[in-house]
Short mmCIF file of C-alpha atoms and ligand atoms in Angstrom, two decimals:
data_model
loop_
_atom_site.label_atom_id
_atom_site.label_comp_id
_atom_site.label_asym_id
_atom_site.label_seq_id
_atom_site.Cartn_x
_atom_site.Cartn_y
_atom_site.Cartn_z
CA UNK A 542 6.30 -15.56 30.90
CA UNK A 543 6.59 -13.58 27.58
CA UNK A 544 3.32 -12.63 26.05
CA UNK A 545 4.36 -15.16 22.84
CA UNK A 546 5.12 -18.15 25.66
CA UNK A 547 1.91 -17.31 26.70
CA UNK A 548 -0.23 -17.36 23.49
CA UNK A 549 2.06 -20.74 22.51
CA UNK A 550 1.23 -22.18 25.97
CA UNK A 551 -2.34 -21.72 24.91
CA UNK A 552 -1.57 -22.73 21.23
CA UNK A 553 -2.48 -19.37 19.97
CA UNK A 554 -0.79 -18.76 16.48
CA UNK A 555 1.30 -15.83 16.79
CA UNK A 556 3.07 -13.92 13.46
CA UNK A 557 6.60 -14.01 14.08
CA UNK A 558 6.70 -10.39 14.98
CA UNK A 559 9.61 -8.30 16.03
CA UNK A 560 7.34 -7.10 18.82
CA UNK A 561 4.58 -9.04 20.62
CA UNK A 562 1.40 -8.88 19.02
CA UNK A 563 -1.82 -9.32 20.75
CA UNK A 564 -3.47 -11.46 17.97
CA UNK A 565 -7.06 -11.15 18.17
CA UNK A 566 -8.76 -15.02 18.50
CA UNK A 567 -11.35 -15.54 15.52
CA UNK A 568 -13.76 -18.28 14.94
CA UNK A 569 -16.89 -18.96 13.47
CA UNK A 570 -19.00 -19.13 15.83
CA UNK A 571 -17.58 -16.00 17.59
CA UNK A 572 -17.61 -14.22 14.07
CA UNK A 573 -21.81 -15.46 14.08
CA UNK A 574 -22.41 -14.87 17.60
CA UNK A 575 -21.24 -10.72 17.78
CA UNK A 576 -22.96 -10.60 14.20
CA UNK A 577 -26.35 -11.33 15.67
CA UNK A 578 -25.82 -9.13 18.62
CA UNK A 579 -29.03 -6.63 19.08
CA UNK A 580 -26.32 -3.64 18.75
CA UNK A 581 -24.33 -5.08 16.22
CA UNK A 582 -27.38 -5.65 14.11
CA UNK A 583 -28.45 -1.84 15.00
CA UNK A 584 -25.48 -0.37 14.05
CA UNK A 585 -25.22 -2.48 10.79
CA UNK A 586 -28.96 -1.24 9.64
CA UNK A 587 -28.05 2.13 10.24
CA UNK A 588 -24.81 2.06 8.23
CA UNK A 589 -26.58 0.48 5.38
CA UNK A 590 -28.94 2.88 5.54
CA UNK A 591 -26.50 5.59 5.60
CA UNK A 592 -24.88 4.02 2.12
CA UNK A 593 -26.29 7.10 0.18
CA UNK A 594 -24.48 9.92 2.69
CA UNK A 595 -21.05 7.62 2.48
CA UNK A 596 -21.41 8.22 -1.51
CA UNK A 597 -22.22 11.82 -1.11
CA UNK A 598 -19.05 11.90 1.35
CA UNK A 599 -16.80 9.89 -1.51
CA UNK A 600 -17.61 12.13 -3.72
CA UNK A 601 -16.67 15.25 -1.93
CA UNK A 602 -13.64 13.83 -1.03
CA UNK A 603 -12.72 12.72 -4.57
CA UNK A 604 -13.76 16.13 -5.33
CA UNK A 605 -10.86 17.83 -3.33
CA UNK A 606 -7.36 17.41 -4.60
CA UNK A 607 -4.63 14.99 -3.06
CA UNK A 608 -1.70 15.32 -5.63
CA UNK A 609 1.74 13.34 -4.48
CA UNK A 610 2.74 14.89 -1.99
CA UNK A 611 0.20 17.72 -1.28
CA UNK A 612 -2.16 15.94 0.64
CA UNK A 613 -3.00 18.47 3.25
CA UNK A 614 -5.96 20.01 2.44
CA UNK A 615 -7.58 16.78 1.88
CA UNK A 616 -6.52 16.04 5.21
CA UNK A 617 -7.42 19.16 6.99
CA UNK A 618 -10.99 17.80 5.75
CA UNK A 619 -10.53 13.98 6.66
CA UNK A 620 -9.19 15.70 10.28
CA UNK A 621 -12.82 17.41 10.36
CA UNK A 622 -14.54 13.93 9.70
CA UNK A 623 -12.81 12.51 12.39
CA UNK A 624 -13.50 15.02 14.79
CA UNK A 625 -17.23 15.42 13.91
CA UNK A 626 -17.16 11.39 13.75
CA UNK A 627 -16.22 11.93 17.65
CA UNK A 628 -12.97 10.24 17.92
CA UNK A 629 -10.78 11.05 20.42
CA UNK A 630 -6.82 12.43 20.26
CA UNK A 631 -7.44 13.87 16.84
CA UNK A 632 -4.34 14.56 15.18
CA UNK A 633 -2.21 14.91 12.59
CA UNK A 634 0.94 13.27 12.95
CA UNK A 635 4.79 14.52 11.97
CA UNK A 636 4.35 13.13 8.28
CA UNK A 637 0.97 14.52 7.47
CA UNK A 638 -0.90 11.30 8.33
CA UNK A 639 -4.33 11.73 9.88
CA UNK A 640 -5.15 9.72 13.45
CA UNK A 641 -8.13 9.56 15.35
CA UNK A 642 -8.96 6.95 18.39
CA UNK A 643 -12.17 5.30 19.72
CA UNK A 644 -11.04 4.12 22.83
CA UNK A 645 -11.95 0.18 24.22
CA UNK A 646 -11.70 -1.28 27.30
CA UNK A 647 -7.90 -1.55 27.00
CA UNK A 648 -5.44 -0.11 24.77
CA UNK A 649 -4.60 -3.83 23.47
CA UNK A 650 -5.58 -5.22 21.07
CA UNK A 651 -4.39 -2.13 19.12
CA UNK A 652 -6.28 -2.00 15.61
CA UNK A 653 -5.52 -0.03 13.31
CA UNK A 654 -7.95 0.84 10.58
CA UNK A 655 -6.53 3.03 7.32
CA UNK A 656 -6.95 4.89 4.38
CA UNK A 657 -4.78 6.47 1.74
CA UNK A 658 -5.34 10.37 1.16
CA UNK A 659 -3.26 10.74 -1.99
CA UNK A 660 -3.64 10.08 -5.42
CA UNK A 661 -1.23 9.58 -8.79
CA UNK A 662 -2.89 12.79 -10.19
CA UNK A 663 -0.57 16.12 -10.87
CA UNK A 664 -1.82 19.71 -9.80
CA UNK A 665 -4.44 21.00 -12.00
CA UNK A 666 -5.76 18.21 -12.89
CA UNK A 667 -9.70 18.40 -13.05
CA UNK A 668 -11.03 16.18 -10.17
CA UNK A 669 -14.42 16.92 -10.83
CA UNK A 670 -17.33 13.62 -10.14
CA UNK A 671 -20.22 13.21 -12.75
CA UNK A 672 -22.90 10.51 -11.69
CA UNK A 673 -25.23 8.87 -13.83
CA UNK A 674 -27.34 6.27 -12.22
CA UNK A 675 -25.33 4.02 -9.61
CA UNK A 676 -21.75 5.06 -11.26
CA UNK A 677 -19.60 8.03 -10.35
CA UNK A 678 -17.03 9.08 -12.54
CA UNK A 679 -14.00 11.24 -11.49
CA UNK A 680 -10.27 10.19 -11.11
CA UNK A 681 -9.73 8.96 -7.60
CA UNK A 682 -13.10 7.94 -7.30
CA UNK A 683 -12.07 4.52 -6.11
CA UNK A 684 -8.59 4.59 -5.14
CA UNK A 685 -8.58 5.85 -2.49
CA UNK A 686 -11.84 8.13 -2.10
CA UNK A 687 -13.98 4.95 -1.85
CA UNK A 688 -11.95 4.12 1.07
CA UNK A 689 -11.70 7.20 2.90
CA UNK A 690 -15.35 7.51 3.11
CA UNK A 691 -15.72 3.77 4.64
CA UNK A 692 -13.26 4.85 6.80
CA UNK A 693 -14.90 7.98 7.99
CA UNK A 694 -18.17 6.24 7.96
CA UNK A 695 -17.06 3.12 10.60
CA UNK A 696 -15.12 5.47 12.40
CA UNK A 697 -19.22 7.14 12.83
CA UNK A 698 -20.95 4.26 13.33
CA UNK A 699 -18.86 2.80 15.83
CA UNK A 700 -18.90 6.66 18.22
CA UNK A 701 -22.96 6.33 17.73
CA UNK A 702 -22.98 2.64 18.78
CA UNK A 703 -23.05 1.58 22.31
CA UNK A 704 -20.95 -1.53 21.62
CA UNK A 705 -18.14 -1.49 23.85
CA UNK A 706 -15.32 -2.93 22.05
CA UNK A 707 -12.27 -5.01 24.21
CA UNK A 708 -9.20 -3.36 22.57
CA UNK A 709 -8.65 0.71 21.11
CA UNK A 710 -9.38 0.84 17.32
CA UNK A 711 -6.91 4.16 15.25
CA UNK A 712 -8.79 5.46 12.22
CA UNK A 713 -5.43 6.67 9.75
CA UNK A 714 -5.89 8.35 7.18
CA UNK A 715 -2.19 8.08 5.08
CA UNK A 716 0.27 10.61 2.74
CA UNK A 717 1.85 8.63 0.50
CA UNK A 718 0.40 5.43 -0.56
CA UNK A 719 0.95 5.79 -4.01
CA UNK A 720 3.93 5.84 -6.04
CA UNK A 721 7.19 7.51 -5.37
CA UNK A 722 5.67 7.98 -2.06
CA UNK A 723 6.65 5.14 -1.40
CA UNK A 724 3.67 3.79 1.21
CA UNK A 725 5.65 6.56 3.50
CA UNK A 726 2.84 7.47 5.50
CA UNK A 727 2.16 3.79 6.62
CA UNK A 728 5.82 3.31 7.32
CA UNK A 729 5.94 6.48 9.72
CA UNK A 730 2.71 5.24 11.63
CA UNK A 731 4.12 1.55 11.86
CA UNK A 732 7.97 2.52 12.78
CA UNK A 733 7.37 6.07 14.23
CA UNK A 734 4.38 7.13 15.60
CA UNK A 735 2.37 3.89 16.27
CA UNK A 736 5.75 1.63 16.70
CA UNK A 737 5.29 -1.62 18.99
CA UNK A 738 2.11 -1.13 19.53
CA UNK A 739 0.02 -2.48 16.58
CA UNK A 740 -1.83 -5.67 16.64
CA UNK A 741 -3.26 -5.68 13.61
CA UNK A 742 -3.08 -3.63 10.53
CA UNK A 743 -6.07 -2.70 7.98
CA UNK A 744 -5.90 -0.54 5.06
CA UNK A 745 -9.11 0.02 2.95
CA UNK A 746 -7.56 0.55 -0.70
CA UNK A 747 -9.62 -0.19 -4.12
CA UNK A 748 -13.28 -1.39 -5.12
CA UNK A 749 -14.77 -4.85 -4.85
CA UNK A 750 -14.70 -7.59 -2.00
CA UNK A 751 -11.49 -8.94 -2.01
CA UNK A 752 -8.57 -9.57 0.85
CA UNK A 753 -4.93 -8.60 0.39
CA UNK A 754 -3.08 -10.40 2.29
CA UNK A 755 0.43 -10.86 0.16
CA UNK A 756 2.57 -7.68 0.15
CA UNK A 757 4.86 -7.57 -3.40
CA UNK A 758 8.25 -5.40 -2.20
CA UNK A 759 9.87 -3.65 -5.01
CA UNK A 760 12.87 -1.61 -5.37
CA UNK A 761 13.18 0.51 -7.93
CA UNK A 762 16.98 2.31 -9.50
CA UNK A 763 17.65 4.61 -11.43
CA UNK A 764 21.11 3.69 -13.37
CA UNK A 765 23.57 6.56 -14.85
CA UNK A 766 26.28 5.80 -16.49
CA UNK A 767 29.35 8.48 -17.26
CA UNK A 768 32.32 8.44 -19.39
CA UNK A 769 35.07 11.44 -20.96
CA UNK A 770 32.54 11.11 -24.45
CA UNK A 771 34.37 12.47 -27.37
CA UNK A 772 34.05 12.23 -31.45
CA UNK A 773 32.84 9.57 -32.43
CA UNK A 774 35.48 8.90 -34.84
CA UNK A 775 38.54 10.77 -33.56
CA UNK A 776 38.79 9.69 -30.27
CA UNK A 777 37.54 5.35 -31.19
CA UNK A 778 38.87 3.73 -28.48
CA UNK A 779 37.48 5.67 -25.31
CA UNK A 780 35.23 3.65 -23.11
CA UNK A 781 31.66 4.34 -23.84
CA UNK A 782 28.61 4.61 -21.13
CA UNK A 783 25.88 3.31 -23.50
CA UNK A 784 27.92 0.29 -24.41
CA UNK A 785 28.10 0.03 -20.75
CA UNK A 786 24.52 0.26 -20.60
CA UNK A 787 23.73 -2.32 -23.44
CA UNK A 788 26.23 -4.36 -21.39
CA UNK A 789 24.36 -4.65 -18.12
CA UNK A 790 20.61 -4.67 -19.73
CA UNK A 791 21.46 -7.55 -21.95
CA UNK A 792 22.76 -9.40 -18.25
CA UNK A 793 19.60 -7.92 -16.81
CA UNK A 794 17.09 -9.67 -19.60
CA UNK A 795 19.10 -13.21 -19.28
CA UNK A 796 18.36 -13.02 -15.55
CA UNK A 797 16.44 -16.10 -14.18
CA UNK A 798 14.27 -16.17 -11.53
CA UNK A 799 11.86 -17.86 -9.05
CA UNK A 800 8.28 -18.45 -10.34
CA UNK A 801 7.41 -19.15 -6.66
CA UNK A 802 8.16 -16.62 -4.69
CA UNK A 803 6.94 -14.65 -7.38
CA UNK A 804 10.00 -12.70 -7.97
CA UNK A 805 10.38 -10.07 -11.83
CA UNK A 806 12.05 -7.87 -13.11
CA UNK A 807 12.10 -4.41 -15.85
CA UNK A 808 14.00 -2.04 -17.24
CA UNK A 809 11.25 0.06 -18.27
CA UNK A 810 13.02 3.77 -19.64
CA UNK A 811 16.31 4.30 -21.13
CA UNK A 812 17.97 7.32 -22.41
CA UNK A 813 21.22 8.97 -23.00
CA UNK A 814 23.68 10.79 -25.43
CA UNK A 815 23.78 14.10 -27.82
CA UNK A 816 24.59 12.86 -31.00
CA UNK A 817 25.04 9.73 -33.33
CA UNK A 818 28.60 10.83 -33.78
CA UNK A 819 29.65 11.21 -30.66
CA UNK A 820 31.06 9.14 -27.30
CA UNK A 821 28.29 9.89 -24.73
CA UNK A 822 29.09 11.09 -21.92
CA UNK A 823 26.27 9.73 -19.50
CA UNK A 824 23.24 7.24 -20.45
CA UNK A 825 20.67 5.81 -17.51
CA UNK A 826 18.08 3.31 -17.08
CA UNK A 827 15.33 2.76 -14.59
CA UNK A 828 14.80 -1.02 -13.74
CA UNK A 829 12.09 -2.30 -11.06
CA UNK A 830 12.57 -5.74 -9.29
CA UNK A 831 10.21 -7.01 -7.54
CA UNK A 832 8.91 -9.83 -5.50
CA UNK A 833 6.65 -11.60 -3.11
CA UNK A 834 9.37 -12.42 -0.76
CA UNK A 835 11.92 -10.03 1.13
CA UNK A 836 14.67 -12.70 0.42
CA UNK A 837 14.46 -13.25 -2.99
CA UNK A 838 14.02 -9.76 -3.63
CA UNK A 839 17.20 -8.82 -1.51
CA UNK A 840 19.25 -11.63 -3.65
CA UNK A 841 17.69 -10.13 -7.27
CA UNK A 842 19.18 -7.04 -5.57
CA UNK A 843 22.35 -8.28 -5.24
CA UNK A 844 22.72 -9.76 -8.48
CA UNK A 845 21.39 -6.87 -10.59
CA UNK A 846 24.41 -4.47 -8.27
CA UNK A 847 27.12 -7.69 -9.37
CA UNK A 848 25.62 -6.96 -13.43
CA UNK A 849 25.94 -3.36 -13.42
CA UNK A 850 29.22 -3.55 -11.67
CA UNK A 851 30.82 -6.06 -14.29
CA UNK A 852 28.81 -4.37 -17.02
CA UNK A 853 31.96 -1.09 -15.93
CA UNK A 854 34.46 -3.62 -15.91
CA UNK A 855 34.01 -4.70 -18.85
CA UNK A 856 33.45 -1.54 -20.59
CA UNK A 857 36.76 -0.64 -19.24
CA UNK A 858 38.55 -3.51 -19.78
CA UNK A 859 37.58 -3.52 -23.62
CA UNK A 860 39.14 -0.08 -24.20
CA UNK A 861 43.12 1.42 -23.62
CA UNK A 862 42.41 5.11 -24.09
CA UNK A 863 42.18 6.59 -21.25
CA UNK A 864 39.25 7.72 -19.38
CA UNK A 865 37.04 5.26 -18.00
CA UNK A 866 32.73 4.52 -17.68
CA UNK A 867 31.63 4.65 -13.88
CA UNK A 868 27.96 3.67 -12.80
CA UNK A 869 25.65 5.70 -9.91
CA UNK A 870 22.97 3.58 -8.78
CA UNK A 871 19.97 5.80 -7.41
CA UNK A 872 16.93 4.07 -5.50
CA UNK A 873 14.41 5.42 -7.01
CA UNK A 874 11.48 3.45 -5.80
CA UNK A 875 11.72 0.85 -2.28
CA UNK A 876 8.45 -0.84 -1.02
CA UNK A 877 9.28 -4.30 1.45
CA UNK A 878 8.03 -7.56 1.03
CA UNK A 879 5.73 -9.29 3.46
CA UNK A 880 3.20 -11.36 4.00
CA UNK A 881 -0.01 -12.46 6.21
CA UNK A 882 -0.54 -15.93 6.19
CA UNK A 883 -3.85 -17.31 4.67
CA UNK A 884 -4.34 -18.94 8.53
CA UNK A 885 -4.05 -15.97 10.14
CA UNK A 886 -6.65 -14.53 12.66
CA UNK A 887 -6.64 -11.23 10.95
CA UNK A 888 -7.30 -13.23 7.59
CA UNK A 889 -9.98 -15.84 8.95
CA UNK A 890 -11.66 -12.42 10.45
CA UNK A 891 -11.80 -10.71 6.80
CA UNK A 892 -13.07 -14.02 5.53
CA UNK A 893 -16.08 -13.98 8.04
CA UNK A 894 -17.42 -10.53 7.65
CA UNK A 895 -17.28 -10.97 4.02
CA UNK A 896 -19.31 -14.13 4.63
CA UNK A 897 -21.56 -12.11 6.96
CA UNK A 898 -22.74 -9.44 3.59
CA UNK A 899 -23.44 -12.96 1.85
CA UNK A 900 -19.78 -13.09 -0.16
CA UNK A 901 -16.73 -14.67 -0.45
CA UNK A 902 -13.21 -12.74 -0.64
CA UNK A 903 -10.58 -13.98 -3.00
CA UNK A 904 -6.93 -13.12 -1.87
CA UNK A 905 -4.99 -11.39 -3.88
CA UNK A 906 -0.94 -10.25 -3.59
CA UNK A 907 -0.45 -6.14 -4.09
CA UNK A 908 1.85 -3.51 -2.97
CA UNK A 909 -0.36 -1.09 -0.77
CA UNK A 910 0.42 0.29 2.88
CA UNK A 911 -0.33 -3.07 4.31
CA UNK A 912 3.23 -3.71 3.09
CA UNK A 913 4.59 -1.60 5.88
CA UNK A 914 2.76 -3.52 8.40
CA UNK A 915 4.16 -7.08 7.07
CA UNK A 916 7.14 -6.33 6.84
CA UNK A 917 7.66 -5.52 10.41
CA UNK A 918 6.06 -8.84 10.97
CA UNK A 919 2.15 -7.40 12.52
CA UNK A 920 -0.90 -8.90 11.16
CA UNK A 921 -2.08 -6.74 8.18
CA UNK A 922 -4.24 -7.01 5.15
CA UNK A 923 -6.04 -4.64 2.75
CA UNK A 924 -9.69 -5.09 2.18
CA UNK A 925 -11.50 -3.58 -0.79
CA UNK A 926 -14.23 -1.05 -0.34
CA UNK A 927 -16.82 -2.23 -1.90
CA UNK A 928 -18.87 -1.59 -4.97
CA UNK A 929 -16.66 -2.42 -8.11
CA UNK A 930 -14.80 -0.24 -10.80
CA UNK A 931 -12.52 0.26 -13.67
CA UNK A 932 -9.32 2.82 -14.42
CA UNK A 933 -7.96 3.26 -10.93
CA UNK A 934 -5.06 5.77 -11.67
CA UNK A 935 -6.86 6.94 -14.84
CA UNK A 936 -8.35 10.07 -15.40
CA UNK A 937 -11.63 8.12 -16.74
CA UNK A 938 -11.91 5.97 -13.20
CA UNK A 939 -15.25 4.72 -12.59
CA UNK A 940 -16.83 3.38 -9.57
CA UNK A 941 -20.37 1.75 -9.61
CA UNK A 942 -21.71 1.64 -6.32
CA UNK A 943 -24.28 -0.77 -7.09
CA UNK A 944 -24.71 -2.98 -3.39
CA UNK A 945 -21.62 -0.56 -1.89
CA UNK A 946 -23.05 -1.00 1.41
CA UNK A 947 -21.54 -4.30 1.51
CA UNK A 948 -17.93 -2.80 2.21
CA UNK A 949 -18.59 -0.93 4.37
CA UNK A 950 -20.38 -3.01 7.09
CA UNK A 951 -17.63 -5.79 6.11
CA UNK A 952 -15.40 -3.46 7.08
CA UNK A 953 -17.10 -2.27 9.82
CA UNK A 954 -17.97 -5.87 10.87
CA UNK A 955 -14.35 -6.44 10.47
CA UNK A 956 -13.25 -3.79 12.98
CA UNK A 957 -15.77 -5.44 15.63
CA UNK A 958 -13.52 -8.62 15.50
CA UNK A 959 -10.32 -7.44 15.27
CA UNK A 960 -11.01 -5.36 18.30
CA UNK A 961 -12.85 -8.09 20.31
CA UNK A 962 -16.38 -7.00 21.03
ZN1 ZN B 403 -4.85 2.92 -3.56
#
């Protein structure tokens, strides 16, 4: 018998995964009973106690810089952590990612615990944390510092615990996360490095207590448009790339589409020609699509390619000079679509350690490396860190640590279940 006859044999709920996952079995009561465990309650005073060092260690994090891109020496230090943390197989991988492993009694259930390493800020700029009171101030500070240092903390407090834990837990730290990266790093560990053998998927991104557990795709193109150009007056007639343009962003802003899946779309920057008395010769746009849903957001795909494809035509067809408008559609941004449903194990286990630090986690849709994990159909969520904020990707962020602790022992908590203890 296949592993999935198996778990439907024994009317286990299994994502429809491309590979068999080993979905870790969650209830209540199991969630209460490890909770109150004499080493689970040990460990879980001494992380709370540590809450002070974790902030000292999210600050010197946010403190070194992780521009797009050039993440490595924040990794180099992350690798340290890990290492000093005493996982095992401490690595960094062929994209730049960060692993470390605390081994279980088997290698399945295969958790995977994560963290981004880069942020949206350029070279230069001045990461520098100021504290006053319970708030830290520094861009980064939250997103993803705040996670990094949860991570580096459970990865701790789990080495120093004696609880013996049935399945292997990785502790990632990712390049990429943000941006034009494109959530690269989580797509390497899930396709590449890690492929086939993750069984569930968490990545620590942002400040509060809330769950993750819908994955918006997007794809993002750049749109150039090129003609001959000419005078505006002598040669009338010639086909003209920002009519083109006009052409296919007017189709663009008539588009309809789903409110659920929650499915939108932008042109957000346009530009093109010299002069107002001349043909251009090239104009662009940048559009983003989105959605909630991999099929919806493959069909907005294929509709906005049919727009900017009869946008040319008709250009072309409007005009008998010759020399004619062509269109070169660049992908300039690609993130999938997935989701974790709300009755998934991974889900009901996020819902119980948040319950166990006396809260309640809302979900919420986002685009963060869970994404990667989704879409190739393995368990996956993002959990907050903790503590609450304002201005992630601003240079003003804030992040008031005010009852932190209560991330990171949900997260920690968290880890326990997913990796059966
Ligand atoms: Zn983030």
């Amino acid at each position: 018998m296949t592993l999935r006859l198996i778990a439907l044999a024994l009317g286990l709920a299994l994502p429809l995964a491309a590979q068999p996952t080993v979905a870790p079995r969650v209830d209540d009561d199991a969630a209460r009973r490890l909770f109150a465990r004499a080493e689970v309650v040990a460990a879980v005073d001494a992380l709370k106690a540590r809450e002070a060092a974790i902030l000292d260690d999210q600050v010197a994090i946010s403190e070194i810089p992780a521009p797009p891109i050039k993440e490595a020496t924040r990794a180099e230090a992350v690798r340290q952590r890990f290492v000093a943390a005493g996982l095992s197989d401490v690595r960094l991988d062929a994209i730049g990612n960060v692993l470390g492993v605390r081994r279980g009694k088997a290698a399945r259930p295969h958790v995977v615990i994560s963290a981004h390493l880069d942020t949206v800020f350029p070279v230069g700029t001045d990461v520098r944390v100021t504290r006053s009171g319970a708030v830290l101030k520094g861009p980064g500070i939250g997103d993803d510092a705040r996670g990094l240092a949860v991570l580096n903390a459970i990865a701790g407090a789990l080495s120093r615990s004696p609880i013996q834990t049935a399945g292997t837990v990785t502790f990632a730290a990712t390049v990429g996360e943000e941006g034009l990266g494109d959530i690269r790093g989580a797509r390497h560990l899930v396709d590449t490095e890690l492929a086939g053998t993750i069984d569930a998927f968490v990545s620590i991104d942002g400040v509060g207590l809330d769950v993750t557990n819908v994955g918006v795709g997007s794809r993002r193109y750049k749109v150039t448009f090129a003609g001959p150009g000419g005078h505006s007056y002598g040669a009338f007639g010639t086909a003209n790339p920002i009519h083109a343009l006009g052409r296919a962003v007017a189709a663009v802003s008539d588009l309809s589409v789903p409110a659920s899946p929650r499915t939108t779309f932008n042109v957000g920057r346009i530009g093109g020609g010299t002069s107002v008395n001349a043909i251009p010769f090239e104009a662009w746009f940048e559009v983003d699509l989105r959605s909630v849903d991999a099929a919806a957001l493959a069909a907005l795909d294929a509709r906005f390619k049919a727009i900017v494809d009869h946008a040319v035509a008709a250009e072309n067809a409007r005009w008998s000079r010759p020399g004619q408008v062509s269109a070169t559609l660049t992908i300039v941004g690609d993130r999938p679509a997935g989701s974790t449903p709300e009755s998934a194990a991974i889900v009901r286990a996020a819902r119980a350690a948040t319950q166990a630090v006396g809260e309640r986690a809302t979900l919420h849709d986002g685009s963060t490396d869970a994404n990667a994990a989704m879409q190739r159909g393995i368990p996956a969520i993002t959990i907050d860190g903790g503590g609450s904020g304002t201005g992630a990707h601003a240079l003003d962020e804030r992040f008031d640590s005010t009852d932190s602790w209560k991330g990171t022992v949900r997260a920690f908590l968290l880890t326990l279940l997913l990796a059966g203890a």
